[in-house]
Amino acid sequence: MLPVLERASGALIMVLVLADVFLTVLYARIGTGLFADRAAHLVWAIFRRAADASGRKRGAVLSFCGPVILIVYVLFWSLGLTLGAGLIIHPALGAAVRAGSGETPTDFITALYAGGSSMAIVGASDFKPATDGYRLIYLANSLVGMSVTSLVLTYVMQVYTALRQRNALGLKLRLLAGETSDAAELLARLAPEGQFSTGYTHLADIAGTMAEMKEAHHFYPVLFYFRFQEPFYSVSAQTFIALDTVSLIRSGIADHQAAWLKDAAAVDAIWRVAMLLVVTLETTFLPGDLPATVDVTRAENEEWRTRYSKAVSRVSAAGVEAIPNETGAETYLASRARWQPHIARLAPAMAYCVDEFKPDGDRNR
């Protein structure tokens, strides 16, 4: 009875591991993994605690978390398949599975070695199947091993491709904003002498790239755990400047100069995809309900009004006819109240601070 249970346990473990590989690598939907997602959460929590104890090296410590999680994935899947194969082979050692020469050991460590070897190309192991049933098992194990290896290698390359694209978007927004985190500076540079014709091309490109980035996080949720020391590479910073830019376009530019821009598809797409990305990450990685749009505090009201006043001054200096009146400020506050709570909740979860995304002048106050 015991050998039967051992084989059944091994088969169950292999099925569960393969299901996790399927859901993580092939099915590629955020929040669907069986074990990989939980392992990633655990590693992230460990790194957060280690980083908090590292002082000034906090950012450097956290920057290793993403790569380590990928290594944990590979080790977890490899060891899981090895354990499952070892449990299946263990009862057959010395009978249906024999050593190539000499006496066949029957201990469990030997079974793990034989199981791990069976995941490689047939014939590479020191242990050979002596029955048709175990020959088929060895063949199946070798096919599974080669398939999983190919899938995991491809998955890792795709993750880094998506990460490069995310970083490229962050750097692009940074450069367009004159190496600042200021949406007003970005808007001013998109409309030199008040001309938005060329700037709209950049907005359309940003909308398309952000849509790709949103889908990349949907396919490869492990991207959430990749943190760089430069804040502008983060999802939080990119959505912050994108949503702030749209808020300023809709509230701070005179209608008769660029009413078409406020209703443009690219501007609306930037808003929608940025909000969708933030909400998707919140729903998947953060506990509790989504934050509701609430009345801002008096301190936030004053801070955001000051922010609007500075932004209006900057875009006006670029030749854009702005709306410096109370109506524009109220529209800006209402818009910001819709997205600010989401960023304020997501950024700390990704080990960033919202203050890191503020314009340099605001950050140094």
XYZ file of C-alpha atoms in Angstrom, residues 62-213:
152
model
C 15.436 45.922 -3.064
C 16.882 46.038 -6.571
C 17.906 42.376 -6.213
C 14.403 41.177 -5.343
C 13.052 40.714 -8.893
C 15.975 38.598 -10.153
C 15.937 36.520 -6.963
C 12.233 35.800 -7.421
C 12.931 34.453 -10.914
C 15.634 32.205 -9.449
C 13.153 31.024 -6.808
C 10.679 30.185 -9.569
C 13.252 28.061 -11.387
C 14.414 26.303 -8.214
C 10.884 25.689 -6.972
C 9.730 24.158 -10.247
C 12.923 22.117 -10.671
C 12.921 20.778 -7.131
C 9.188 20.086 -7.272
C 9.504 18.020 -10.424
C 12.560 16.263 -9.014
C 10.715 15.409 -5.799
C 7.718 14.110 -7.707
C 9.850 11.976 -9.990
C 11.852 10.702 -7.006
C 8.701 9.593 -5.204
C 7.531 7.712 -8.294
C 10.892 6.000 -8.811
C 11.729 5.237 -5.167
C 9.531 2.108 -4.792
C 11.015 0.680 -8.008
C 14.705 1.005 -7.097
C 16.419 -2.364 -7.301
C 13.559 -3.887 -9.293
C 12.002 -1.897 -12.138
C 14.787 0.704 -11.957
C 18.367 -0.493 -11.609
C 21.832 0.982 -11.519
C 23.891 0.713 -14.675
C 26.503 -1.312 -12.808
C 26.811 -2.863 -9.374
C 24.201 -3.056 -6.654
C 21.281 -0.585 -6.807
C 20.901 1.635 -3.694
C 17.327 1.967 -2.490
C 17.510 5.074 -0.264
C 15.419 8.175 -1.007
C 18.419 10.396 -1.878
C 19.270 7.942 -4.637
C 15.643 8.110 -5.771
C 15.856 11.920 -5.952
C 19.049 11.636 -7.996
C 17.432 9.121 -10.332
C 14.287 11.253 -10.572
C 16.241 14.416 -11.363
C 18.325 12.563 -13.930
C 15.200 11.178 -15.563
C 14.099 14.752 -16.320
C 17.082 15.063 -18.656
C 17.591 13.379 -22.030
C 16.845 9.640 -21.956
C 20.008 7.646 -21.392
C 21.861 10.317 -19.410
C 21.117 8.736 -16.017
C 23.173 6.154 -14.119
C 19.889 4.361 -13.450
C 18.020 2.506 -16.167
C 14.369 1.406 -16.292
C 14.032 -2.363 -16.564
C 10.308 -2.563 -17.343
C 8.149 -1.099 -20.088
C 6.119 0.886 -17.584
C 9.140 2.690 -16.169
C 10.626 3.155 -19.612
C 7.498 5.129 -20.470
C 7.830 7.071 -17.206
C 11.449 7.931 -18.027
C 10.420 9.017 -21.509
C 7.606 11.179 -20.129
C 9.939 12.698 -17.542
C 12.518 13.593 -20.168
C 9.870 15.258 -22.346
C 8.527 17.180 -19.360
C 12.020 18.254 -18.318
C 12.980 19.520 -21.768
C 9.640 21.288 -22.236
C 9.705 23.023 -18.863
C 13.311 24.085 -19.364
C 12.496 25.652 -22.735
C 9.372 27.344 -21.405
C 11.115 28.798 -18.352
C 14.057 30.124 -20.367
C 11.664 31.768 -22.817
C 9.625 33.187 -19.937
C 12.693 34.765 -18.313
C 13.749 36.384 -21.603
C 10.247 37.764 -22.137
C 10.156 39.180 -18.609
C 13.379 41.082 -19.211
C 12.139 42.294 -22.583
C 9.021 43.679 -20.894
C 11.164 45.178 -18.124
C 13.344 46.930 -20.684
C 10.234 48.387 -22.332
C 8.948 49.633 -18.980
C 12.279 51.250 -18.212
C 12.387 52.808 -21.667
C 8.986 54.406 -21.032
C 10.160 55.764 -17.686
C 13.300 57.211 -19.234
C 11.328 58.699 -22.126
C 8.932 60.478 -19.776
C 11.904 61.672 -17.752
C 13.667 63.102 -20.795
C 10.532 64.684 -22.236
C 10.082 66.423 -18.883
C 13.604 67.831 -18.981
C 14.984 65.211 -16.576
C 12.420 66.152 -13.942
C 9.315 64.531 -12.501
C 7.233 67.582 -13.398
C 4.150 67.069 -15.574
C 4.001 70.836 -16.151
C 7.512 70.748 -17.564
C 6.512 67.836 -19.778
C 3.440 69.701 -21.006
C 5.419 72.869 -21.670
C 7.973 70.967 -23.735
C 5.215 69.232 -25.700
C 3.859 72.658 -26.766
C 6.737 74.996 -27.654
C 5.358 78.425 -28.503
C 1.931 77.053 -27.724
C 1.956 74.579 -30.619
C 0.609 71.121 -29.738
C 0.812 69.594 -33.219
C 4.163 67.881 -32.685
C 3.492 67.252 -29.003
C 0.372 65.253 -29.805
C 2.544 62.699 -31.589
C 4.452 62.151 -28.353
C 1.205 61.826 -26.403
C -0.083 59.212 -28.832
C 3.191 57.312 -28.542
C 3.031 57.463 -24.730
C -0.542 56.125 -24.800
C 0.466 53.180 -26.987
C 3.533 52.369 -24.911
C 1.580 52.525 -21.665
C -1.018 50.157 -23.104
C 1.789 47.712 -23.921
C 3.173 48.110 -20.413
